[in-house]
Amino acid sequence: MIAASEPHTALAGARILRRGGNAVDAIVAAKFAATVTELPLTSLGGGGVCVWGDAADGYQVLDFFAAVPGLGLGVLPTLDFAPVTVDFGQTKQVFHIGKAAAAVPGELVGLLELHRRAGRLPLHEVVATAAAWARNGFTVSPQIAMIIGLIEPIAKSTPAAARLLLAGGRLPQAGDRLANPDLGDFLQALGEGDPNSLVAQYQASLVNHFGPAQGGLLTTQDVAAYAPVVREPLHVPFGPYRVLTNPPPAAGGGLIGAGLRIAESLGIGQESFLSREHQLVVAAILATVSQIRLAGYDHRLYADPASIRALVAGDGLPAWVERARSRTHENLLGATTHISVIDAEGMAAAMTTSNGEGCGHVLPELGIHVNNFLGEDDINPAGFHRLAPGSWMSTMMSPTIVVAGDRPCFALGSGGSNRIRSAILQALLNLLLYRRPLDEALNAARLHVEDSKLWFENVGLDEGVADALQQAWPAATCFDATSMFFGGVNGVASDDGRLSGAADHRRGGVVMVAES
């Protein structure tokens, strides 16, 4: 069973499951496909995180998010770094693009490392579907067409970006076809040749085209030093379950864990679902999680990660809340995408990746649009180009597996920038406390709190709930329809070996069953 944000992505993974691949083979194949068919959201020039495992071998996290470039540089060069404004209709937001917006990417080497560690099918089978769609073209889904429309200034910022993202020079519509022959050739060579030599070619291109002489910051030392990191998942005990998610230096897992501990301490779960009482108590939990984020949390991810593990164990929550003081930025697009898989043998995998919005520049002859992680406010809270070269960038990405005993019962995750923590936390509460069916748990009305501001969806709520939320949060923003602003949770479930799946309608999610 596979759940993803786009039909091609899900199909690529399902094909591999039908051919006898395991959950890791399927999720790697699906993510390679996503770098073709979900290009506004993810690329081999981006980064991500995967949690995977089974009852026999345990669970691990592979962190292949981005690192800060600039190792070996002295004085910063003249930087290719410029703002672009993205119009969301109700509001506008500024992102920064250009070659100096590119962090050291990890997605290509991360996917290869994950497959090497836990896949069982040969690489050429795993990449074949993605290579074919890149070379021969694929049909643009409504959701991807909409997202390309949102990032129009980036899609049109350079001729190379326009060739990948536009259809005959115009914004694509659902049903149009796009192709990326250079990427198709690269993926085919990756599967049929020596992956190490292809990675070396890719890394040399990064340095040649994103180095100081071209207005970027990537150096030979950066690509030589980069390697995906295997981490122990953050373990959050929750009743009869253990929630396994992304540990520090990522931000999201600890905040989700803190929210679960708060919910458990309050004894919630008996309120009528989507009632006034339910929505108000969830909003209060989300507000407390936001206070924790503002209480020196991001600093502790690096300086004191043990305190994050203590936090999700329920220790010291009041002290965290008392330290709240400042505000973070919101990325309204949240250009991330998520895949979840559970196979028939009980292996689970959950992977979230992103390209930011893309920096507007493409690696020549490879067709790889490179990230703009250094140009996003929300993951550069101290300001742009302030992080030390070589440091690992933090992310809200929180791919999550829930186990009962040692067996996986849910695998899920979400896109959505800072809303990722709220989306996954609410999905978990809906499943584990309110006992909602999987599809309802992932698609029910959602809330998010950032500092003192509430956003909520007024969809399916009991009568008077929206008024109660507005009264409790006078500055609240109400959405009268579900919105991609609130993320896109895709999940699969195993109940005594019976598999099911659900995908988030907000981002065009798709579920596929693969029967061999």
Short mmCIF file of C-alpha atoms in Angstrom, two decimals:
data_model
loop_
_atom_site.label_atom_id
_atom_site.label_comp_id
_atom_site.label_asym_id
_atom_site.label_seq_id
_atom_site.Cartn_x
_atom_site.Cartn_y
_atom_site.Cartn_z
CA MET A 1 0.00 0.00 0.00
CA ILE A 2 1.38 3.41 -0.98
CA ALA A 3 0.03 6.91 -0.39
CA ALA A 4 1.58 9.90 -2.15
CA SER A 5 0.82 13.43 -3.27
CA GLU A 6 0.61 12.77 -7.03
CA PRO A 7 -0.68 9.90 -9.23
CA HIS A 8 2.58 9.20 -11.08
CA THR A 9 4.49 9.09 -7.80
CA ALA A 10 2.14 6.52 -6.31
CA LEU A 11 2.11 4.47 -9.52
CA ALA A 12 5.91 4.27 -9.68
CA GLY A 13 6.03 2.86 -6.15
CA ALA A 14 3.13 0.48 -6.75
CA ARG A 15 4.85 -0.94 -9.84
CA ILE A 16 7.91 -1.79 -7.77
CA LEU A 17 5.81 -3.48 -5.07
CA ARG A 18 4.16 -5.59 -7.78
CA ARG A 19 7.60 -6.64 -9.02
CA GLY A 20 8.51 -7.97 -5.58
CA GLY A 21 10.23 -4.90 -4.19
CA ASN A 22 9.98 -4.01 -0.52
CA ALA A 23 8.78 -0.78 1.03
CA VAL A 24 12.18 0.89 0.64
CA ASP A 25 12.44 -0.07 -3.04
CA ALA A 26 8.96 1.35 -3.54
CA ILE A 27 9.53 4.61 -1.70
CA VAL A 28 12.83 5.25 -3.50
CA ALA A 29 11.22 4.53 -6.88
CA ALA A 30 8.29 6.79 -6.01
CA LYS A 31 10.59 9.60 -4.92
CA PHE A 32 12.72 9.35 -8.07
CA ALA A 33 9.47 9.66 -10.01
CA ALA A 34 8.44 12.66 -7.89
CA THR A 35 11.63 14.47 -8.90
CA VAL A 36 10.23 14.31 -12.43
CA THR A 37 6.47 14.74 -11.96
CA GLU A 38 6.41 16.90 -8.81
CA LEU A 39 9.29 19.15 -9.85
CA PRO A 40 7.97 22.33 -8.13
CA LEU A 41 8.12 20.45 -4.81
CA THR A 42 11.13 18.14 -4.95
CA SER A 43 14.19 17.41 -7.05
CA LEU A 44 17.51 15.60 -6.95
CA GLY A 45 18.89 19.02 -6.02
CA GLY A 46 16.81 19.13 -2.83
CA GLY A 47 16.82 17.18 0.43
CA GLY A 48 14.70 15.11 2.75
CA VAL A 49 14.27 12.55 5.50
CA CYS A 50 13.11 8.93 5.62
CA VAL A 51 12.17 6.74 8.58
CA TRP A 52 11.92 3.04 7.78
CA GLY A 53 12.13 -0.42 9.30
CA ASP A 54 10.26 -3.45 10.56
CA ALA A 55 9.77 -5.53 13.68
CA ALA A 56 12.70 -7.82 12.89
CA ASP A 57 15.40 -5.23 12.21
CA GLY A 58 14.13 -2.17 14.06
CA TYR A 59 13.70 1.37 12.76
CA GLN A 60 16.11 4.02 11.57
CA VAL A 61 16.07 7.54 10.18
CA LEU A 62 18.13 8.54 7.17
CA ASP A 63 18.60 12.30 7.20
CA PHE A 64 19.58 13.64 3.79
CA PHE A 65 18.49 17.24 4.27
CA ALA A 66 20.73 20.11 3.21
CA ALA A 67 23.98 21.44 4.65
CA VAL A 68 25.19 25.03 4.66
CA PRO A 69 27.78 25.65 1.91
CA GLY A 70 30.93 27.76 2.03
CA LEU A 71 33.60 25.46 3.43
CA GLY A 72 37.03 26.80 2.50
CA LEU A 73 35.74 30.24 1.54
CA GLY A 74 37.16 33.36 3.11
CA VAL A 75 35.39 36.58 2.19
CA LEU A 76 31.99 36.01 0.65
CA PRO A 77 31.89 36.56 -3.11
CA THR A 78 29.37 38.79 -4.84
CA LEU A 79 26.22 36.74 -4.41
CA ASP A 80 23.55 35.88 -6.94
CA PHE A 81 20.68 36.27 -4.49
CA ALA A 82 17.47 38.13 -5.25
CA PRO A 83 13.92 38.36 -3.88
CA VAL A 84 10.86 37.20 -5.79
CA THR A 85 7.27 37.76 -4.73
CA VAL A 86 4.79 34.90 -4.83
CA ASP A 87 1.12 35.93 -4.95
CA PHE A 88 -1.19 33.62 -2.98
CA GLY A 89 -4.29 35.70 -3.72
CA GLN A 90 -5.16 36.60 -0.12
CA THR A 91 -1.56 37.60 0.57
CA LYS A 92 1.91 37.76 -0.96
CA GLN A 93 5.21 36.33 0.24
CA VAL A 94 8.83 37.03 -0.63
CA PHE A 95 11.28 34.19 -1.29
CA HIS A 96 14.90 34.51 -2.38
CA ILE A 97 16.34 32.71 -5.37
CA GLY A 98 19.60 32.69 -7.30
CA LYS A 99 22.71 30.57 -7.04
CA ALA A 100 23.54 31.84 -3.56
CA ALA A 101 20.16 30.52 -2.36
CA ALA A 102 21.33 26.94 -2.97
CA ALA A 103 22.39 24.82 0.01
CA VAL A 104 24.39 21.61 -0.37
CA PRO A 105 21.71 19.18 -1.61
CA GLY A 106 21.32 15.64 -0.28
CA GLU A 107 18.45 14.08 -2.18
CA LEU A 108 20.36 12.19 -4.88
CA VAL A 109 22.93 10.67 -2.53
CA GLY A 110 20.24 10.09 0.09
CA LEU A 111 18.02 8.05 -2.21
CA LEU A 112 20.98 6.00 -3.37
CA GLU A 113 22.14 5.41 0.21
CA LEU A 114 18.68 4.34 1.36
CA HIS A 115 18.38 1.90 -1.53
CA ARG A 116 21.87 0.52 -0.82
CA ARG A 117 21.03 -0.03 2.83
CA ALA A 118 17.57 -1.56 2.61
CA GLY A 119 16.40 -2.10 -0.98
CA ARG A 120 16.52 -5.49 -2.68
CA LEU A 121 15.66 -4.90 -6.34
CA PRO A 122 18.43 -3.74 -8.70
CA LEU A 123 18.73 0.03 -9.06
CA HIS A 124 17.92 0.00 -12.77
CA GLU A 125 14.44 -1.39 -12.00
CA VAL A 126 13.90 1.18 -9.27
CA VAL A 127 14.69 4.21 -11.49
CA ALA A 128 13.25 2.90 -14.78
CA THR A 129 9.77 4.42 -14.48
CA ALA A 130 11.11 7.85 -13.49
CA ALA A 131 13.62 7.77 -16.33
CA ALA A 132 10.92 6.91 -18.87
CA TRP A 133 8.60 9.71 -17.74
CA ALA A 134 11.43 12.23 -17.77
CA ARG A 135 12.54 11.22 -21.25
CA ASN A 136 9.15 10.66 -22.91
CA GLY A 137 6.98 13.08 -20.96
CA PHE A 138 4.21 12.83 -18.38
CA THR A 139 0.76 14.34 -17.88
CA VAL A 140 0.65 17.29 -15.48
CA SER A 141 -1.76 16.81 -12.58
CA PRO A 142 -4.13 19.61 -11.48
CA GLN A 143 -2.25 20.09 -8.21
CA ILE A 144 1.17 20.42 -9.86
CA ALA A 145 -0.23 22.82 -12.47
CA MET A 146 -1.62 24.97 -9.66
CA ILE A 147 1.71 24.99 -7.77
CA ILE A 148 3.69 25.92 -10.89
CA GLY A 149 1.23 28.79 -11.31
CA LEU A 150 1.96 29.96 -7.77
CA ILE A 151 5.74 29.99 -8.36
CA GLU A 152 5.44 31.61 -11.80
CA PRO A 153 8.13 34.23 -11.02
CA ILE A 154 10.60 31.40 -10.29
CA ALA A 155 9.49 29.28 -13.24
CA LYS A 156 10.13 32.23 -15.56
CA SER A 157 13.29 33.50 -13.83
CA THR A 158 15.73 31.75 -16.20
CA PRO A 159 15.38 30.05 -19.60
CA ALA A 160 16.52 26.74 -18.07
CA ALA A 161 13.81 26.80 -15.39
CA ALA A 162 11.22 27.76 -17.98
CA ARG A 163 12.15 24.77 -20.15
CA LEU A 164 11.41 22.41 -17.27
CA LEU A 165 8.34 24.04 -15.76
CA LEU A 166 6.49 25.70 -18.63
CA ALA A 167 4.57 24.14 -21.52
CA GLY A 168 5.58 25.86 -24.75
CA GLY A 169 6.48 29.03 -22.86
CA ARG A 170 3.21 29.26 -20.90
CA LEU A 171 2.10 28.04 -17.51
CA PRO A 172 1.00 24.40 -17.84
CA GLN A 173 -2.58 23.35 -17.34
CA ALA A 174 -3.78 20.03 -15.98
CA GLY A 175 -3.51 17.50 -18.81
CA ASP A 176 -0.57 19.19 -20.54
CA ARG A 177 2.59 17.17 -21.00
CA LEU A 178 6.04 18.08 -19.75
CA ALA A 179 9.33 16.27 -20.29
CA ASN A 180 12.91 16.50 -19.01
CA PRO A 181 15.08 14.47 -21.42
CA ASP A 182 18.36 15.44 -19.76
CA LEU A 183 17.14 14.11 -16.42
CA GLY A 184 15.82 11.00 -18.15
CA ASP A 185 19.23 10.27 -19.64
CA PHE A 186 20.90 10.85 -16.28
CA LEU A 187 18.50 8.53 -14.45
CA GLN A 188 18.93 5.80 -17.07
CA ALA A 189 22.70 6.09 -16.81
CA LEU A 190 22.40 6.00 -13.01
CA GLY A 191 20.54 2.71 -13.15
CA GLU A 192 22.66 1.05 -15.81
CA GLY A 193 26.12 2.36 -14.97
CA ASP A 194 28.27 3.12 -11.95
CA PRO A 195 26.30 5.27 -9.49
CA ASN A 196 29.50 6.59 -7.90
CA SER A 197 30.75 8.04 -11.17
CA LEU A 198 27.34 9.61 -11.87
CA VAL A 199 27.28 11.17 -8.40
CA ALA A 200 30.79 12.54 -9.02
CA GLN A 201 29.58 14.06 -12.30
CA TYR A 202 26.62 15.63 -10.51
CA GLN A 203 28.79 17.02 -7.71
CA ALA A 204 31.30 18.47 -10.17
CA SER A 205 28.43 20.23 -11.95
CA LEU A 206 27.22 21.68 -8.64
CA VAL A 207 30.64 23.18 -7.90
CA ASN A 208 31.17 24.40 -11.48
CA HIS A 209 27.81 26.13 -11.75
CA PHE A 210 27.03 27.11 -8.13
CA GLY A 211 30.50 28.05 -6.92
CA PRO A 212 31.83 31.48 -5.93
CA ALA A 213 32.81 32.41 -9.48
CA GLN A 214 29.16 32.06 -10.51
CA GLY A 215 27.70 33.93 -7.51
CA GLY A 216 27.04 30.84 -5.41
CA LEU A 217 28.62 29.36 -2.30
CA LEU A 218 29.17 25.66 -3.08
CA THR A 219 32.75 24.44 -2.95
CA THR A 220 34.61 21.22 -3.61
CA GLN A 221 35.00 20.83 0.16
CA ASP A 222 31.22 21.09 0.60
CA VAL A 223 30.35 18.24 -1.72
CA ALA A 224 33.25 16.12 -0.46
CA ALA A 225 32.16 16.58 3.17
CA TYR A 226 28.45 15.91 2.61
CA ALA A 227 27.04 12.51 3.53
CA PRO A 228 23.57 11.41 4.65
CA VAL A 229 23.32 10.72 8.38
CA VAL A 230 21.71 7.66 9.96
CA ARG A 231 19.97 8.63 13.21
CA GLU A 232 18.03 6.89 15.93
CA PRO A 233 14.36 7.91 15.61
CA LEU A 234 12.86 10.14 18.25
CA HIS A 235 10.75 7.74 20.37
CA VAL A 236 7.55 9.18 21.83
CA PRO A 237 5.64 6.80 24.12
CA PHE A 238 1.90 7.28 23.74
CA GLY A 239 -0.42 4.83 25.46
CA PRO A 240 0.07 1.40 23.86
CA TYR A 241 2.00 2.96 20.96
CA ARG A 242 5.44 4.30 20.22
CA VAL A 243 5.60 7.18 17.77
CA LEU A 244 8.88 7.15 15.83
CA THR A 245 9.76 10.40 14.10
CA ASN A 246 12.55 12.74 13.02
CA PRO A 247 15.02 13.61 15.84
CA PRO A 248 17.18 16.73 16.33
CA PRO A 249 18.56 18.69 14.61
CA ALA A 250 15.20 18.56 12.81
CA ALA A 251 12.57 20.70 14.50
CA GLY A 252 9.30 18.95 13.73
CA GLY A 253 9.57 15.63 15.55
CA GLY A 254 10.17 17.10 18.99
CA LEU A 255 7.27 19.53 18.63
CA ILE A 256 4.93 16.73 17.57
CA GLY A 257 6.14 14.67 20.52
CA ALA A 258 5.57 17.56 22.90
CA GLY A 259 2.03 17.98 21.56
CA LEU A 260 1.30 14.30 22.10
CA ARG A 261 2.57 14.49 25.68
CA ILE A 262 0.40 17.55 26.38
CA ALA A 263 -2.66 15.83 24.90
CA GLU A 264 -2.04 12.74 27.00
CA SER A 265 -1.63 14.80 30.18
CA LEU A 266 -4.96 16.53 29.49
CA GLY A 267 -6.76 13.23 29.02
CA ILE A 268 -8.47 14.34 25.84
CA GLY A 269 -10.19 12.03 23.37
CA GLN A 270 -13.71 11.80 24.81
CA GLU A 271 -14.97 15.02 23.22
CA SER A 272 -17.31 14.69 20.25
CA PHE A 273 -15.17 14.87 17.11
CA LEU A 274 -15.20 18.33 15.43
CA SER A 275 -17.26 19.71 18.32
CA ARG A 276 -16.65 23.03 20.05
CA GLU A 277 -14.83 21.28 22.91
CA HIS A 278 -12.67 19.24 20.54
CA GLN A 279 -11.56 22.18 18.40
CA LEU A 280 -10.86 24.49 21.35
CA VAL A 281 -8.73 21.95 23.19
CA VAL A 282 -6.73 21.11 20.04
CA ALA A 283 -6.17 24.82 19.39
CA ALA A 284 -4.91 25.19 22.96
CA ILE A 285 -2.47 22.28 22.49
CA LEU A 286 -1.20 23.79 19.23
CA ALA A 287 -0.74 27.13 20.97
CA THR A 288 1.38 25.48 23.67
CA VAL A 289 3.48 23.75 21.00
CA SER A 290 4.02 27.13 19.35
CA GLN A 291 5.12 28.59 22.69
CA ILE A 292 7.61 25.76 23.08
CA ARG A 293 9.02 26.54 19.60
CA LEU A 294 9.52 30.14 20.66
CA ALA A 295 11.24 29.23 23.94
CA GLY A 296 14.74 28.71 22.63
CA TYR A 297 13.76 25.39 21.05
CA ASP A 298 15.64 25.87 17.75
CA HIS A 299 18.88 26.68 19.57
CA ARG A 300 18.56 23.56 21.72
CA LEU A 301 18.19 21.34 18.64
CA TYR A 302 21.95 21.79 18.18
CA ALA A 303 23.23 22.81 21.62
CA ASP A 304 21.24 20.42 23.82
CA PRO A 305 19.45 17.70 21.82
CA ALA A 306 19.07 15.60 24.99
CA SER A 307 16.65 18.22 26.28
CA ILE A 308 14.40 17.58 23.26
CA ARG A 309 14.28 13.88 24.09
CA ALA A 310 13.41 14.82 27.69
CA LEU A 311 10.72 17.13 26.40
CA VAL A 312 8.94 14.36 24.46
CA ALA A 313 9.15 12.20 27.56
CA GLY A 314 6.98 14.87 29.23
CA ASP A 315 9.68 16.36 31.44
CA GLY A 316 9.89 20.08 32.05
CA LEU A 317 7.04 21.28 29.82
CA PRO A 318 6.09 24.26 32.04
CA ALA A 319 9.64 25.60 31.97
CA TRP A 320 9.71 25.48 28.18
CA VAL A 321 6.45 27.40 27.91
CA GLU A 322 7.61 30.11 30.32
CA ARG A 323 10.58 30.91 28.07
CA ALA A 324 8.47 31.78 25.00
CA ARG A 325 9.43 35.14 23.61
CA SER A 326 9.68 35.65 19.84
CA ARG A 327 7.99 34.85 16.58
CA THR A 328 8.96 32.75 13.57
CA HIS A 329 8.14 33.27 9.91
CA GLU A 330 5.55 31.34 7.93
CA ASN A 331 6.19 29.82 4.51
CA LEU A 332 2.68 29.94 3.04
CA LEU A 333 3.49 27.52 0.21
CA GLY A 334 5.24 24.81 2.19
CA ALA A 335 6.85 23.24 -0.86
CA THR A 336 7.34 19.73 0.52
CA THR A 337 5.88 16.39 -0.53
CA HIS A 338 5.42 13.11 1.34
CA ILE A 339 5.15 9.37 0.57
CA SER A 340 4.17 6.52 2.92
CA VAL A 341 4.47 2.77 2.24
CA ILE A 342 3.80 -0.45 4.13
CA ASP A 343 4.53 -3.70 2.33
CA ALA A 344 3.00 -7.16 2.75
CA GLU A 345 5.97 -8.35 4.82
CA GLY A 346 5.51 -5.65 7.48
CA MET A 347 8.21 -3.17 6.43
CA ALA A 348 7.14 0.48 6.69
CA ALA A 349 8.73 3.58 5.21
CA ALA A 350 7.79 7.26 5.36
CA MET A 351 9.71 9.91 3.43
CA THR A 352 9.35 13.68 3.14
CA THR A 353 11.40 15.75 0.69
CA SER A 354 11.59 19.30 -0.60
CA ASN A 355 13.32 21.54 -3.10
CA GLY A 356 12.19 24.69 -1.34
CA GLU A 357 10.68 26.58 -4.24
CA GLY A 358 13.78 26.02 -6.39
CA CYS A 359 16.43 28.68 -6.95
CA GLY A 360 15.64 29.18 -10.65
CA HIS A 361 18.87 27.57 -11.88
CA VAL A 362 19.24 24.11 -13.40
CA LEU A 363 22.33 21.91 -13.69
CA PRO A 364 23.15 21.88 -17.43
CA GLU A 365 22.77 18.53 -19.21
CA LEU A 366 21.34 16.97 -16.04
CA GLY A 367 17.94 18.66 -15.84
CA ILE A 368 18.14 19.09 -12.06
CA HIS A 369 16.55 22.21 -10.57
CA VAL A 370 18.55 23.11 -7.45
CA ASN A 371 17.02 24.12 -4.11
CA ASN A 372 16.72 27.60 -2.57
CA PHE A 373 16.90 26.53 1.09
CA LEU A 374 19.24 29.44 1.90
CA GLY A 375 16.54 31.81 0.62
CA GLU A 376 13.66 30.72 2.87
CA ASP A 377 12.94 32.83 5.95
CA ASP A 378 11.48 30.01 8.03
CA ILE A 379 14.62 27.83 8.01
CA ASN A 380 17.01 30.78 8.33
CA PRO A 381 15.58 32.42 11.47
CA ALA A 382 18.77 34.36 12.27
CA GLY A 383 18.84 35.90 8.78
CA PHE A 384 20.23 34.87 5.43
CA HIS A 385 23.78 33.50 5.13
CA ARG A 386 24.31 33.56 8.91
CA LEU A 387 24.66 29.81 9.47
CA ALA A 388 28.15 28.36 9.74
CA PRO A 389 29.42 26.54 6.63
CA GLY A 390 29.16 22.80 7.03
CA SER A 391 26.33 22.94 9.57
CA TRP A 392 23.26 20.79 9.03
CA MET A 393 20.12 22.78 8.28
CA SER A 394 17.07 22.18 10.43
CA THR A 395 13.71 21.23 8.97
CA MET A 396 10.13 20.75 10.10
CA MET A 397 9.92 17.53 8.03
CA SER A 398 8.61 14.75 10.27
CA PRO A 399 8.06 11.43 8.52
CA THR A 400 6.53 9.23 11.20
CA ILE A 401 5.89 5.56 11.91
CA VAL A 402 3.60 4.45 14.75
CA VAL A 403 4.31 1.00 16.16
CA ALA A 404 2.37 -1.22 18.54
CA GLY A 405 4.89 -3.52 20.15
CA ASP A 406 7.43 -3.57 17.35
CA ARG A 407 5.04 -3.83 14.42
CA PRO A 408 4.14 -0.80 12.31
CA CYS A 409 0.48 0.17 12.40
CA PHE A 410 0.70 3.60 10.71
CA ALA A 411 3.19 5.38 8.47
CA LEU A 412 2.46 9.00 7.67
CA GLY A 413 3.88 12.43 7.08
CA SER A 414 3.07 15.76 5.48
CA GLY A 415 4.26 18.70 3.47
CA GLY A 416 3.50 22.22 4.58
CA SER A 417 6.47 24.07 6.12
CA ASN A 418 5.74 25.08 9.73
CA ARG A 419 2.25 23.58 9.45
CA ILE A 420 3.79 20.11 9.17
CA ARG A 421 3.93 19.77 12.95
CA SER A 422 0.27 20.73 13.35
CA ALA A 423 -0.93 18.52 10.49
CA ILE A 424 0.85 15.40 11.73
CA LEU A 425 -0.01 16.02 15.38
CA GLN A 426 -3.71 16.35 14.55
CA ALA A 427 -3.63 13.26 12.33
CA LEU A 428 -2.07 11.29 15.19
CA LEU A 429 -4.59 12.59 17.72
CA ASN A 430 -7.45 11.78 15.35
CA LEU A 431 -6.15 8.23 14.91
CA LEU A 432 -4.86 7.33 18.36
CA LEU A 433 -7.17 9.24 20.71
CA TYR A 434 -10.33 10.01 18.75
CA ARG A 435 -10.19 6.63 16.94
CA ARG A 436 -11.26 8.02 13.57
CA PRO A 437 -10.96 5.97 10.37
CA LEU A 438 -7.77 6.71 8.46
CA ASP A 439 -9.33 8.76 5.65
CA GLU A 440 -11.35 10.88 8.07
CA ALA A 441 -8.36 11.32 10.37
CA LEU A 442 -6.24 12.73 7.53
CA ASN A 443 -8.89 14.85 5.84
CA ALA A 444 -10.87 16.30 8.77
CA ALA A 445 -10.84 20.06 9.34
CA ARG A 446 -7.47 21.26 10.53
CA LEU A 447 -6.06 24.08 12.67
CA HIS A 448 -2.66 25.72 13.04
CA VAL A 449 -1.33 28.12 15.68
CA GLU A 450 1.78 30.26 15.26
CA ASP A 451 2.60 32.57 18.15
CA SER A 452 -0.77 34.18 19.01
CA LYS A 453 -2.46 33.64 15.63
CA LEU A 454 -4.91 30.86 14.73
CA TRP A 455 -5.77 29.58 11.28
CA PHE A 456 -8.61 27.04 10.92
CA GLU A 457 -10.78 25.29 8.35
CA ASN A 458 -14.53 25.66 8.79
CA VAL A 459 -15.38 22.39 7.07
CA GLY A 460 -17.60 19.78 8.72
CA LEU A 461 -17.48 21.51 12.10
CA ASP A 462 -20.44 21.36 14.43
CA GLU A 463 -22.71 24.39 14.46
CA GLY A 464 -21.25 27.32 16.38
CA VAL A 465 -17.68 25.98 16.45
CA ALA A 466 -16.31 28.60 14.04
CA ASP A 467 -17.87 31.38 16.13
CA ALA A 468 -16.35 29.90 19.30
CA LEU A 469 -12.90 29.78 17.71
CA GLN A 470 -13.22 33.37 16.48
CA GLN A 471 -14.28 34.48 19.94
CA ALA A 472 -11.35 32.72 21.60
CA TRP A 473 -8.90 33.91 18.90
CA PRO A 474 -10.14 37.33 17.68
CA ALA A 475 -7.44 37.57 14.99
CA ALA A 476 -8.12 34.06 13.64
CA THR A 477 -8.16 33.40 9.90
CA CYS A 478 -11.02 31.16 8.82
CA PHE A 479 -10.84 29.06 5.63
CA ASP A 480 -14.28 28.08 4.31
CA ALA A 481 -12.78 25.20 2.32
CA THR A 482 -9.89 22.85 2.95
CA SER A 483 -6.60 24.40 1.85
CA MET A 484 -3.10 23.23 0.96
CA PHE A 485 -1.94 25.82 3.51
CA PHE A 486 -2.65 23.16 6.17
CA GLY A 487 -0.30 20.59 4.64
CA GLY A 488 -0.92 17.29 2.91
CA VAL A 489 -0.85 14.20 5.13
CA ASN A 490 -0.49 10.90 3.26
CA GLY A 491 -0.68 7.73 5.34
CA VAL A 492 -0.95 3.95 5.25
CA ALA A 493 -2.04 1.55 7.96
CA SER A 494 -1.61 -2.10 8.89
CA ASP A 495 -4.14 -3.80 11.15
CA ASP A 496 -3.05 -7.40 11.76
CA GLY A 497 -1.63 -7.48 8.25
CA ARG A 498 -4.69 -5.88 6.59
CA LEU A 499 -3.41 -2.84 4.73
CA SER A 500 -5.27 0.41 4.05
CA GLY A 501 -4.30 3.86 2.94
CA ALA A 502 -5.54 7.44 2.72
CA ALA A 503 -4.24 10.58 1.13
CA ASP A 504 -4.86 14.26 1.75
CA HIS A 505 -7.34 15.88 -0.62
CA ARG A 506 -5.74 19.27 0.06
CA ARG A 507 -2.74 18.40 -2.10
CA GLY A 508 -4.25 15.93 -4.55
CA GLY A 509 -3.10 12.85 -2.64
CA VAL A 510 -3.39 9.38 -4.17
CA VAL A 511 -3.48 5.85 -2.68
CA MET A 512 -2.60 2.71 -4.62
CA VAL A 513 -2.81 -0.95 -3.68
CA ALA A 514 -0.14 -3.16 -5.21
CA GLU A 515 -1.00 -6.83 -5.54
CA SER A 516 1.64 -9.13 -6.97
#
